[in-house]
């Protein structure tokens, strides 16, 4: 395998490492690394600074080599290289050589892949997407601050970088910083008695993009300090965008003043993508990579109950790397085998089937699956049936006719009608939204029977 596939192999490795090391560890040491090259069994990983290089070399080398060896099926050795292009805005991070001029010192690292164009919009993320786009077009005026929250790997950082690219294209001065960097930079400035300088750096920009603000929850002093910066920027109509794993309300340890400010603009959540969005994300990725993957393989992958887009992409990369290695084309059978082999049987190969959906929906409405499929026309049963039709449509690749068949041999027009009705109700009825989201959670966590 040539060096061209190093980024994909490394993304696959990161997918596995994420499962094996704890979250803070992953975020601190691995999240900002990239696969640079892979040749003669030597794998080079790009890291943001020497500190990270030393830490990984000392503490994670054997785990990383084991993971890479598992993926490439070759005894692989790893080296870490400070990757010049991969600098980030904080002064505590990034290599010096990477910054030839002071202009570039504050030039943020934005992933070139994370643009609006490459973001696949579906019902789970359209609000956050639309809000981000609006903020990019009309900064400081539409939603300020914009607060995007949702589970890990659902595209928050992607949207944040997309806003960043748009701002840079306009020539705006911007800072993209993770809450973790913000905190350590702040602590550093206190130690060196340079808090004024720190604050100046932030208050003189047009756009502040602060990623993973939940990290500040419980860090009172940092929260207070951010509050001051917020005030300065907000009153000067500068755009502020936050992302977080959870909503402002679920961060009780955040300074109250800051928490209320987070809700001043728009709070938009991102939910796990449904089947169709998952499939569209995979299709877009394959197209971008120029890889040749059969549609059935993508459908197979999208059915894998993966709620996390990062994991979904990881599986795709893993499969492509695997197929290259064994020199075979990617059939659904090979895909199933590869996922099983590579993840040491931890990959979930069961899919959400119409029967499973019917059972879970029936349970949640306290009726029997037979009644759900049957002809009974009480209001409650009728509604539960429509919900089942809607969810089978969302969560599987069944056609309308197939859905009609599993739900008591009904005509496809009825299914189409039910879909429209539930989609419409969902948009106006928060209780229904919650109910369907609960059912989806049950589906995603249901074990194979
Ligand atoms: P988060 O910040 O929410 O943890 P990221 O923004 O890092 O998640 O996304 C994880 C990966 O999934 C990235 O590679 C990102 O490009 C991809 N991704 C997430 N959502 C989408 C989407 N809707 N369309 C395309 N790619 C997506
Ligand atoms: Mg993120």
Tab-separated table of C-alpha atoms and ligand atoms in Angstrom:
chain	number	residue	atom	x	y	z
A	1	UNK	CA	0.000	0.000	0.000
A	2	UNK	CA	1.452	3.382	-0.941
A	3	UNK	CA	1.697	6.485	1.170
A	4	UNK	CA	-1.476	7.810	-0.453
A	5	UNK	CA	-3.666	5.799	1.844
A	6	UNK	CA	-1.995	6.891	5.096
A	7	UNK	CA	-4.721	9.420	5.977
A	8	UNK	CA	-7.441	6.801	5.532
A	9	UNK	CA	-5.588	4.144	7.487
A	10	UNK	CA	-4.964	6.625	10.257
A	11	UNK	CA	-8.613	7.666	10.349
A	12	UNK	CA	-9.521	4.020	10.700
A	13	UNK	CA	-6.909	3.629	13.443
A	14	UNK	CA	-8.306	6.660	15.253
A	15	UNK	CA	-11.737	5.049	15.106
A	16	UNK	CA	-10.335	2.057	16.989
A	17	UNK	CA	-8.166	4.055	19.362
A	18	UNK	CA	-11.152	6.136	20.324
A	19	UNK	CA	-12.757	3.000	21.678
A	20	UNK	CA	-9.614	1.894	23.489
A	21	UNK	CA	-8.473	5.014	25.316
A	22	UNK	CA	-10.633	7.176	27.524
A	23	UNK	CA	-12.228	10.287	26.151
A	24	UNK	CA	-10.112	13.045	27.729
A	25	UNK	CA	-7.021	11.141	26.704
A	26	UNK	CA	-8.243	10.776	23.166
A	27	UNK	CA	-9.135	14.434	22.912
A	28	UNK	CA	-5.876	15.657	24.354
A	29	UNK	CA	-3.430	13.418	22.553
A	30	UNK	CA	-4.988	11.841	19.516
A	31	UNK	CA	-7.808	13.970	18.173
A	32	UNK	CA	-5.529	16.428	16.403
A	33	UNK	CA	-3.251	13.934	14.713
A	34	UNK	CA	-3.129	12.972	11.051
A	35	UNK	CA	-1.723	10.089	9.013
A	36	UNK	CA	1.158	11.502	6.958
A	37	UNK	CA	2.754	8.580	5.189
A	38	UNK	CA	3.006	4.832	5.169
A	39	UNK	CA	5.880	3.146	3.454
A	40	UNK	CA	8.030	0.083	4.120
A	41	UNK	CA	6.067	-0.684	7.256
A	42	UNK	CA	6.860	2.753	8.662
A	43	UNK	CA	3.854	4.814	9.531
A	44	UNK	CA	4.329	8.530	10.153
A	45	UNK	CA	1.774	10.343	12.262
A	46	UNK	CA	1.614	14.134	12.211
A	47	UNK	CA	1.072	15.740	15.607
A	48	UNK	CA	0.506	19.395	16.530
A	49	UNK	CA	3.564	19.855	18.747
A	50	UNK	CA	6.582	18.152	20.300
A	51	UNK	CA	4.794	17.776	23.612
A	52	UNK	CA	2.169	15.532	22.025
A	53	UNK	CA	4.855	13.702	20.053
A	54	UNK	CA	6.771	12.901	23.220
A	55	UNK	CA	3.713	11.834	25.133
A	56	UNK	CA	2.476	9.500	22.393
A	57	UNK	CA	5.917	8.085	21.832
A	58	UNK	CA	6.347	7.265	25.486
A	59	UNK	CA	2.867	6.167	26.453
A	60	UNK	CA	0.868	5.051	23.480
A	61	UNK	CA	3.376	3.719	21.009
A	62	UNK	CA	2.674	0.036	21.538
A	63	UNK	CA	-1.098	0.450	21.454
A	64	UNK	CA	-0.852	2.502	18.273
A	65	UNK	CA	1.499	0.022	16.625
A	66	UNK	CA	-0.765	-2.846	17.588
A	67	UNK	CA	-3.762	-1.061	16.103
A	68	UNK	CA	-1.922	-0.198	12.888
A	69	UNK	CA	-0.578	-3.714	12.585
A	70	UNK	CA	-4.122	-5.039	12.965
A	71	UNK	CA	-5.392	-2.741	10.252
A	72	UNK	CA	-2.617	-3.147	7.726
A	73	UNK	CA	-1.903	-6.792	8.481
A	74	UNK	CA	1.804	-5.887	8.449
A	75	UNK	CA	4.145	-5.377	11.333
A	76	UNK	CA	4.054	-1.618	11.502
A	77	UNK	CA	6.300	0.837	13.274
A	78	UNK	CA	5.174	4.314	14.056
A	79	UNK	CA	6.996	7.626	14.274
A	80	UNK	CA	5.555	10.975	15.262
A	81	UNK	CA	6.352	14.101	13.386
A	82	UNK	CA	5.438	17.633	14.288
A	83	UNK	CA	3.281	18.591	11.404
A	84	UNK	CA	3.900	22.189	10.400
A	85	UNK	CA	0.648	22.773	8.618
A	86	UNK	CA	-1.351	21.494	11.503
A	87	UNK	CA	-0.964	24.420	13.853
A	88	UNK	CA	-3.715	25.917	15.890
A	89	UNK	CA	-4.341	29.372	17.177
A	90	UNK	CA	-3.166	29.112	20.776
A	91	UNK	CA	0.352	30.188	21.633
A	92	UNK	CA	0.818	27.097	23.755
A	93	UNK	CA	0.350	24.837	20.802
A	94	UNK	CA	1.846	24.445	17.398
A	95	UNK	CA	5.409	24.405	16.243
A	96	UNK	CA	7.414	27.559	15.853
A	97	UNK	CA	8.776	26.744	12.408
A	98	UNK	CA	5.225	26.600	11.177
A	99	UNK	CA	4.767	30.303	11.686
A	100	UNK	CA	6.998	32.299	9.423
A	101	UNK	CA	5.315	35.600	10.122
A	102	UNK	CA	3.353	37.149	12.925
A	103	UNK	CA	0.325	37.359	10.646
A	104	UNK	CA	0.180	33.621	10.504
A	105	UNK	CA	0.563	33.258	14.224
A	106	UNK	CA	-3.119	33.865	14.722
A	107	UNK	CA	-4.187	32.033	11.614
A	108	UNK	CA	-6.369	29.245	12.861
A	109	UNK	CA	-6.211	25.672	11.842
A	110	UNK	CA	-9.373	24.791	9.977
A	111	UNK	CA	-9.841	21.406	8.442
A	112	UNK	CA	-10.119	22.047	4.686
A	113	UNK	CA	-12.622	19.207	4.392
A	114	UNK	CA	-15.082	20.764	6.852
A	115	UNK	CA	-17.028	23.083	4.582
A	116	UNK	CA	-20.725	23.758	4.083
A	117	UNK	CA	-20.536	22.028	0.710
A	118	UNK	CA	-19.344	18.772	2.192
A	119	UNK	CA	-21.914	18.794	4.988
A	120	UNK	CA	-24.826	16.485	4.295
A	121	UNK	CA	-28.077	17.968	5.512
A	122	UNK	CA	-30.847	15.781	6.889
A	123	UNK	CA	-33.698	16.107	9.334
A	124	UNK	CA	-31.324	15.512	12.258
A	125	UNK	CA	-29.112	18.511	11.564
A	126	UNK	CA	-30.923	20.945	9.294
A	127	UNK	CA	-31.609	23.527	11.979
A	128	UNK	CA	-27.963	23.704	13.038
A	129	UNK	CA	-26.878	23.778	9.402
A	130	UNK	CA	-29.272	26.573	8.452
A	131	UNK	CA	-28.273	28.610	11.495
A	132	UNK	CA	-24.560	28.142	10.783
A	133	UNK	CA	-25.052	29.191	7.178
A	134	UNK	CA	-26.986	32.256	8.235
A	135	UNK	CA	-24.277	33.218	10.705
A	136	UNK	CA	-21.656	32.780	8.006
A	137	UNK	CA	-23.605	35.050	5.668
A	138	UNK	CA	-24.634	37.646	8.147
A	139	UNK	CA	-22.179	37.554	11.062
A	140	UNK	CA	-22.901	39.422	14.258
A	141	UNK	CA	-26.465	40.167	13.286
A	142	UNK	CA	-28.600	37.089	12.864
A	143	UNK	CA	-27.982	34.713	15.721
A	144	UNK	CA	-25.512	35.865	18.282
A	145	UNK	CA	-24.270	33.781	19.907
A	146	UNK	CA	-25.032	30.638	17.976
A	147	UNK	CA	-24.887	27.626	20.252
A	148	UNK	CA	-24.738	24.218	18.543
A	149	UNK	CA	-24.976	21.124	20.671
A	150	UNK	CA	-25.244	17.385	20.140
A	151	UNK	CA	-23.535	14.054	20.784
A	152	UNK	CA	-19.982	13.307	19.824
A	153	UNK	CA	-19.152	12.810	16.156
A	154	UNK	CA	-22.315	14.426	14.813
A	155	UNK	CA	-20.748	17.292	12.886
A	156	UNK	CA	-20.465	20.189	15.360
A	157	UNK	CA	-16.813	20.900	14.677
A	158	UNK	CA	-17.483	20.456	10.977
A	159	UNK	CA	-20.080	23.247	11.027
A	160	UNK	CA	-17.854	25.441	13.163
A	161	UNK	CA	-14.987	25.124	10.697
A	162	UNK	CA	-17.399	25.762	7.821
A	163	UNK	CA	-18.335	29.076	9.441
A	164	UNK	CA	-14.611	29.717	9.862
A	165	UNK	CA	-13.851	29.123	6.179
A	166	UNK	CA	-16.623	31.500	5.176
A	167	UNK	CA	-15.336	34.152	7.594
A	168	UNK	CA	-11.768	33.807	6.327
A	169	UNK	CA	-12.974	34.109	2.755
A	170	UNK	CA	-14.497	37.447	3.743
A	171	UNK	CA	-11.185	38.459	5.222
A	172	UNK	CA	-12.486	38.448	8.775
A	173	UNK	CA	-10.157	38.182	11.753
A	174	UNK	CA	-11.149	35.050	13.509
A	175	UNK	CA	-10.106	32.760	16.261
A	176	UNK	CA	-11.007	29.117	16.319
A	177	UNK	CA	-10.130	27.559	19.614
A	178	UNK	CA	-11.220	24.541	21.622
A	179	UNK	CA	-12.400	25.235	25.140
A	180	UNK	CA	-9.538	23.091	26.308
A	181	UNK	CA	-6.965	25.307	24.590
A	182	UNK	CA	-8.786	28.386	25.754
A	183	UNK	CA	-8.553	27.166	29.331
A	184	UNK	CA	-4.899	26.252	29.204
A	185	UNK	CA	-4.033	29.488	27.468
A	186	UNK	CA	-5.895	31.395	30.141
A	187	UNK	CA	-4.153	29.564	32.976
A	188	UNK	CA	-0.842	30.183	31.283
A	189	UNK	CA	-1.611	33.896	31.055
A	190	UNK	CA	-2.400	34.053	34.768
A	191	UNK	CA	0.901	32.365	35.596
A	192	UNK	CA	2.805	34.802	33.454
A	193	UNK	CA	0.739	37.777	34.577
A	194	UNK	CA	-0.368	38.434	31.049
A	195	UNK	CA	-4.126	38.260	31.372
A	196	UNK	CA	-4.580	41.679	29.754
A	197	UNK	CA	-2.724	40.529	26.720
A	198	UNK	CA	-4.819	37.388	26.637
A	199	UNK	CA	-8.040	39.336	26.802
A	200	UNK	CA	-6.874	41.787	24.156
A	201	UNK	CA	-6.129	38.981	21.795
A	202	UNK	CA	-9.734	37.832	22.013
A	203	UNK	CA	-11.528	41.118	22.067
A	204	UNK	CA	-9.946	42.418	18.887
A	205	UNK	CA	-11.312	39.740	16.567
A	206	UNK	CA	-14.429	39.666	14.377
A	207	UNK	CA	-15.466	36.100	14.992
A	208	UNK	CA	-14.860	33.749	17.884
A	209	UNK	CA	-15.420	30.049	17.279
A	210	UNK	CA	-15.204	28.178	20.561
A	211	UNK	CA	-15.400	24.407	20.284
A	212	UNK	CA	-16.538	22.004	23.021
A	213	UNK	CA	-17.495	24.565	25.604
A	214	UNK	CA	-18.794	21.836	27.925
A	215	UNK	CA	-15.143	21.453	28.883
A	216	UNK	CA	-15.421	24.714	30.836
A	217	UNK	CA	-18.322	23.399	32.913
A	218	UNK	CA	-17.034	23.451	36.500
A	219	UNK	CA	-14.078	25.747	35.737
A	220	UNK	CA	-15.302	28.871	37.417
A	221	UNK	CA	-12.470	31.249	36.745
A	222	UNK	CA	-12.184	30.350	33.085
A	223	UNK	CA	-15.963	30.705	32.764
A	224	UNK	CA	-15.877	34.177	34.339
A	225	UNK	CA	-13.086	35.225	32.070
A	226	UNK	CA	-14.921	33.967	29.018
A	227	UNK	CA	-17.922	35.942	30.177
A	228	UNK	CA	-15.896	39.186	30.014
A	229	UNK	CA	-14.635	38.357	26.560
A	230	UNK	CA	-18.178	37.504	25.544
A	231	UNK	CA	-19.432	40.888	26.704
A	232	UNK	CA	-16.738	42.748	24.810
A	233	UNK	CA	-17.392	40.890	21.591
A	234	UNK	CA	-21.147	40.814	21.887
A	235	UNK	CA	-21.495	44.530	22.443
A	236	UNK	CA	-19.268	45.210	19.467
A	237	UNK	CA	-21.563	43.012	17.306
A	238	UNK	CA	-18.862	40.453	16.776
A	239	UNK	CA	-20.030	36.940	15.998
A	240	UNK	CA	-19.605	34.212	18.591
A	241	UNK	CA	-20.300	30.545	17.954
A	242	UNK	CA	-20.112	27.811	20.575
A	243	UNK	CA	-20.377	24.079	20.281
A	244	UNK	CA	-21.009	21.683	23.108
A	245	UNK	CA	-21.823	18.068	23.861
A	246	UNK	CA	-24.823	19.191	25.869
A	247	UNK	CA	-27.304	22.038	26.100
A	248	UNK	CA	-26.597	25.129	28.251
A	249	UNK	CA	-29.219	23.889	30.712
A	250	UNK	CA	-27.322	20.660	31.266
A	251	UNK	CA	-24.201	22.462	32.427
A	252	UNK	CA	-25.136	23.460	35.967
A	253	UNK	CA	-21.545	24.106	36.930
A	254	UNK	CA	-21.078	26.833	34.371
A	255	UNK	CA	-21.077	30.330	35.833
A	256	UNK	CA	-24.737	31.386	35.771
A	257	UNK	CA	-23.904	34.639	33.996
A	258	UNK	CA	-22.187	32.781	31.205
A	259	UNK	CA	-24.865	30.111	30.974
A	260	UNK	CA	-27.632	32.621	30.450
A	261	UNK	CA	-25.589	34.405	27.787
A	262	UNK	CA	-25.192	31.191	25.869
A	263	UNK	CA	-28.940	31.221	25.346
A	264	UNK	CA	-29.221	34.810	24.173
A	265	UNK	CA	-28.995	33.933	20.506
A	266	UNK	CA	-30.010	30.640	18.990
A	267	UNK	CA	-29.571	27.217	20.553
A	268	UNK	CA	-29.600	24.540	17.845
A	269	UNK	CA	-29.209	20.831	18.438
A	270	UNK	CA	-27.909	18.095	16.161
A	271	UNK	CA	-29.392	14.652	16.525
A	272	UNK	CA	-28.003	11.332	15.380
A	273	UNK	CA	-28.609	10.939	11.635
A	274	UNK	CA	-31.304	8.616	10.366
A	275	UNK	CA	-30.648	5.900	7.823
A	276	UNK	CA	-31.094	8.112	4.795
A	277	UNK	CA	-28.726	10.760	6.061
A	278	UNK	CA	-26.181	8.133	7.040
A	279	UNK	CA	-26.359	6.708	3.538
A	280	UNK	CA	-26.040	10.153	1.956
A	281	UNK	CA	-22.983	10.909	4.114
A	282	UNK	CA	-21.333	7.682	3.009
A	283	UNK	CA	-22.161	8.334	-0.632
A	284	UNK	CA	-20.700	11.813	-0.427
A	285	UNK	CA	-17.527	10.490	1.188
A	286	UNK	CA	-17.043	7.789	-1.404
A	287	UNK	CA	-17.546	10.274	-4.190
A	288	UNK	CA	-15.040	12.653	-2.654
A	289	UNK	CA	-12.469	9.896	-2.229
A	290	UNK	CA	-13.049	8.697	-5.769
A	291	UNK	CA	-13.436	5.196	-4.388
A	292	UNK	CA	-15.487	2.583	-6.116
A	293	UNK	CA	-17.857	1.072	-3.591
A	294	UNK	CA	-21.009	-0.823	-4.516
A	295	UNK	CA	-24.273	0.799	-3.356
A	296	UNK	CA	-25.200	-2.356	-1.407
A	297	UNK	CA	-22.052	-2.010	0.654
A	298	UNK	CA	-22.960	1.550	1.582
A	299	UNK	CA	-26.495	0.489	2.433
A	300	UNK	CA	-25.078	-2.300	4.538
A	301	UNK	CA	-22.834	0.134	6.391
A	302	UNK	CA	-25.585	2.691	6.874
A	303	UNK	CA	-27.737	0.011	8.453
A	304	UNK	CA	-25.094	-0.750	11.058
A	305	UNK	CA	-26.932	1.217	13.725
A	306	UNK	CA	-24.100	3.652	13.982
A	307	UNK	CA	-25.268	6.948	15.346
A	308	UNK	CA	-21.886	8.529	15.288
A	309	UNK	CA	-20.818	9.883	11.899
A	310	UNK	CA	-17.155	9.674	12.845
A	311	UNK	CA	-17.511	5.956	13.546
A	312	UNK	CA	-19.496	5.506	10.347
A	313	UNK	CA	-16.762	7.156	8.294
A	314	UNK	CA	-14.171	5.143	10.209
A	315	UNK	CA	-15.868	1.912	9.168
A	316	UNK	CA	-15.972	3.030	5.560
A	317	UNK	CA	-12.269	3.904	5.569
A	318	UNK	CA	-11.499	0.625	7.251
A	319	UNK	CA	-13.377	-1.290	4.581
A	320	UNK	CA	-11.680	0.511	1.753
A	321	UNK	CA	-8.263	-0.106	3.292
A	322	UNK	CA	-9.142	-3.745	3.856
A	323	UNK	CA	-10.377	-4.302	0.308
A	324	UNK	CA	-7.163	-2.768	-1.038
A	325	UNK	CA	-5.112	-5.053	1.153
A	326	UNK	CA	-6.832	-8.234	0.144
A	327	UNK	CA	-6.964	-6.990	-3.430
A	328	UNK	CA	-10.629	-7.732	-3.794
A	329	UNK	CA	-13.656	-5.654	-4.665
A	330	UNK	CA	-15.900	-4.572	-1.853
A	331	UNK	CA	-18.886	-6.866	-1.811
A	332	UNK	CA	-21.391	-6.792	1.058
A	333	UNK	CA	-20.028	-10.198	2.136
A	334	UNK	CA	-16.479	-8.901	2.282
A	335	UNK	CA	-17.744	-5.838	4.137
A	336	UNK	CA	-19.434	-7.981	6.774
A	337	UNK	CA	-16.344	-10.121	7.155
A	338	UNK	CA	-13.988	-7.163	7.270
A	339	UNK	CA	-15.962	-5.371	9.937
A	340	UNK	CA	-16.060	-8.507	12.008
A	341	UNK	CA	-12.350	-9.207	11.584
A	342	UNK	CA	-11.101	-5.716	12.046
A	343	UNK	CA	-13.135	-4.806	15.051
A	344	UNK	CA	-12.485	-8.086	16.797
A	345	UNK	CA	-16.141	-8.997	16.619
A	346	UNK	CA	-17.173	-5.808	18.321
A	347	UNK	CA	-18.768	-4.371	15.204
A	348	UNK	CA	-22.492	-4.652	15.296
A	349	UNK	CA	-23.691	-6.458	12.288
A	350	UNK	CA	-27.372	-6.548	13.109
A	351	UNK	CA	-29.555	-4.068	11.402
A	352	UNK	CA	-32.761	-2.390	12.297
A	353	UNK	CA	-35.409	-4.473	10.571
A	354	UNK	CA	-39.063	-3.569	9.970
A	355	UNK	CA	-40.051	-6.312	12.441
A	356	UNK	CA	-37.866	-4.845	15.133
A	357	UNK	CA	-39.378	-1.408	14.545
A	358	UNK	CA	-42.906	-2.807	14.632
A	359	UNK	CA	-42.167	-4.536	17.910
A	360	UNK	CA	-40.615	-1.495	19.565
A	361	UNK	CA	-43.322	0.884	18.343
A	362	UNK	CA	-46.082	-1.521	19.455
A	363	UNK	CA	-44.467	-1.808	22.887
A	364	UNK	CA	-44.157	1.894	23.276
A	365	UNK	CA	-47.848	2.395	22.454
A	366	UNK	CA	-48.774	-0.585	24.615
A	367	UNK	CA	-50.443	-2.541	21.859
A	368	UNK	CA	-49.488	-5.845	20.308
A	369	UNK	CA	-47.473	-6.070	17.087
A	370	UNK	CA	-50.393	-8.015	15.578
A	371	UNK	CA	-52.785	-5.141	16.263
A	372	UNK	CA	-50.282	-2.735	14.802
A	373	UNK	CA	-50.210	-4.712	11.582
A	374	UNK	CA	-53.912	-5.559	11.732
A	375	UNK	CA	-57.037	-3.753	10.659
A	376	UNK	CA	-58.129	-2.246	13.983
A	377	UNK	CA	-59.003	1.402	13.536
A	378	UNK	CA	-59.004	2.934	17.003
A	379	UNK	CA	-57.334	6.345	17.001
A	380	UNK	CA	-54.417	5.208	19.095
A	381	UNK	CA	-53.696	2.110	16.990
A	382	UNK	CA	-54.053	4.057	13.818
A	383	UNK	CA	-51.565	6.641	15.010
A	384	UNK	CA	-49.075	4.030	16.276
A	385	UNK	CA	-49.278	2.359	12.867
A	386	UNK	CA	-48.410	5.610	11.144
A	387	UNK	CA	-45.467	6.097	13.459
A	388	UNK	CA	-44.275	2.597	12.588
A	389	UNK	CA	-44.641	3.328	8.870
A	390	UNK	CA	-42.708	6.526	9.292
A	391	UNK	CA	-39.895	4.886	11.264
A	392	UNK	CA	-39.512	1.949	8.894
A	393	UNK	CA	-39.160	4.493	6.123
A	394	UNK	CA	-36.573	6.487	8.089
A	395	UNK	CA	-34.541	3.669	9.527
A	396	UNK	CA	-34.440	1.056	6.787
A	397	UNK	CA	-33.931	0.988	3.070
A	398	UNK	CA	-37.394	-0.515	2.431
A	399	UNK	CA	-39.473	0.904	-0.387
A	400	UNK	CA	-42.987	2.201	0.268
A	401	UNK	CA	-44.411	-0.988	-1.250
A	402	UNK	CA	-42.230	-3.168	0.974
A	403	UNK	CA	-43.273	-1.197	4.046
A	404	UNK	CA	-46.910	-1.656	3.074
A	405	UNK	CA	-46.316	-5.368	2.840
A	406	UNK	CA	-44.822	-5.708	6.331
A	407	UNK	CA	-47.517	-3.557	7.846
A	408	UNK	CA	-50.564	-5.650	7.031
A	409	UNK	CA	-50.407	-5.601	3.238
A	410	UNK	CA	-51.258	-1.948	2.859
A	411	UNK	CA	-51.085	0.100	-0.278
A	412	UNK	CA	-47.989	2.260	-0.791
A	413	UNK	CA	-50.162	5.400	-1.001
A	414	UNK	CA	-51.193	4.847	2.590
A	415	UNK	CA	-47.559	4.604	3.654
A	416	UNK	CA	-46.665	7.732	1.756
A	417	UNK	CA	-49.604	9.579	3.319
A	418	UNK	CA	-48.614	8.414	6.819
A	419	UNK	CA	-45.048	9.560	6.266
A	420	UNK	CA	-46.152	13.003	5.264
A	421	UNK	CA	-48.499	13.287	8.208
A	422	UNK	CA	-45.926	12.216	10.798
A	423	UNK	CA	-43.226	14.430	9.287
A	424	UNK	CA	-45.648	17.333	9.458
A	425	UNK	CA	-46.732	16.544	13.046
A	426	UNK	CA	-43.113	16.169	14.115
A	427	UNK	CA	-42.354	19.702	13.063
A	428	UNK	CA	-45.068	21.152	15.282
A	429	UNK	CA	-45.410	18.703	18.141
A	430	UNK	CA	-42.444	18.533	20.547
A	431	UNK	CA	-44.050	15.689	22.525
A	432	UNK	CA	-44.216	13.534	19.404
A	433	UNK	CA	-40.649	14.460	18.553
A	434	UNK	CA	-39.567	13.279	21.967
A	435	UNK	CA	-41.573	10.079	21.704
A	436	UNK	CA	-40.060	9.204	18.330
A	437	UNK	CA	-36.615	10.069	19.537
A	438	UNK	CA	-37.141	7.714	22.526
A	439	UNK	CA	-38.225	4.945	20.185
A	440	UNK	CA	-35.133	5.530	18.060
A	441	UNK	CA	-32.934	5.285	21.128
A	442	UNK	CA	-34.555	1.968	21.942
A	443	UNK	CA	-33.977	0.768	18.405
A	444	UNK	CA	-30.358	1.783	18.423
A	445	UNK	CA	-29.701	0.031	21.688
A	446	UNK	CA	-31.757	-3.048	21.039
A	447	UNK	CA	-29.633	-6.183	21.073
A	448	UNK	CA	-29.849	-8.767	18.387
A	449	UNK	CA	-32.379	-11.391	19.217
B	1	LIG	P1	-18.354	16.561	16.574
B	1	LIG	O1	-17.590	17.846	16.601
B	1	LIG	O2	-19.833	16.756	16.682
B	1	LIG	O3	-17.863	15.557	17.569
B	1	LIG	P2	-17.237	16.348	13.923
B	1	LIG	O4	-17.675	17.648	13.376
B	1	LIG	O5	-15.814	16.203	14.313
B	1	LIG	O6	-18.159	15.900	15.145
B	1	LIG	O7	-17.634	15.206	12.860
B	1	LIG	C1	-17.065	13.921	12.859
B	1	LIG	C2	-16.846	13.461	11.436
B	1	LIG	O8	-18.113	13.249	10.816
B	1	LIG	C3	-16.132	14.485	10.583
B	1	LIG	O9	-15.298	13.807	9.701
B	1	LIG	C4	-17.242	15.180	9.831
B	1	LIG	O10	-16.820	15.674	8.594
B	1	LIG	C5	-18.249	14.063	9.664
B	1	LIG	N1	-19.639	14.523	9.611
B	1	LIG	C6	-20.482	14.697	10.650
B	1	LIG	N2	-21.690	15.099	10.250
B	1	LIG	C7	-21.613	15.185	8.899
B	1	LIG	C8	-22.551	15.557	7.877
B	1	LIG	N3	-23.794	15.905	8.171
B	1	LIG	N4	-22.118	15.538	6.597
B	1	LIG	C9	-20.866	15.169	6.287
B	1	LIG	N5	-19.949	14.798	7.199
B	1	LIG	C10	-20.308	14.810	8.488
B	2	LIG	MG1	-15.990	18.356	17.802
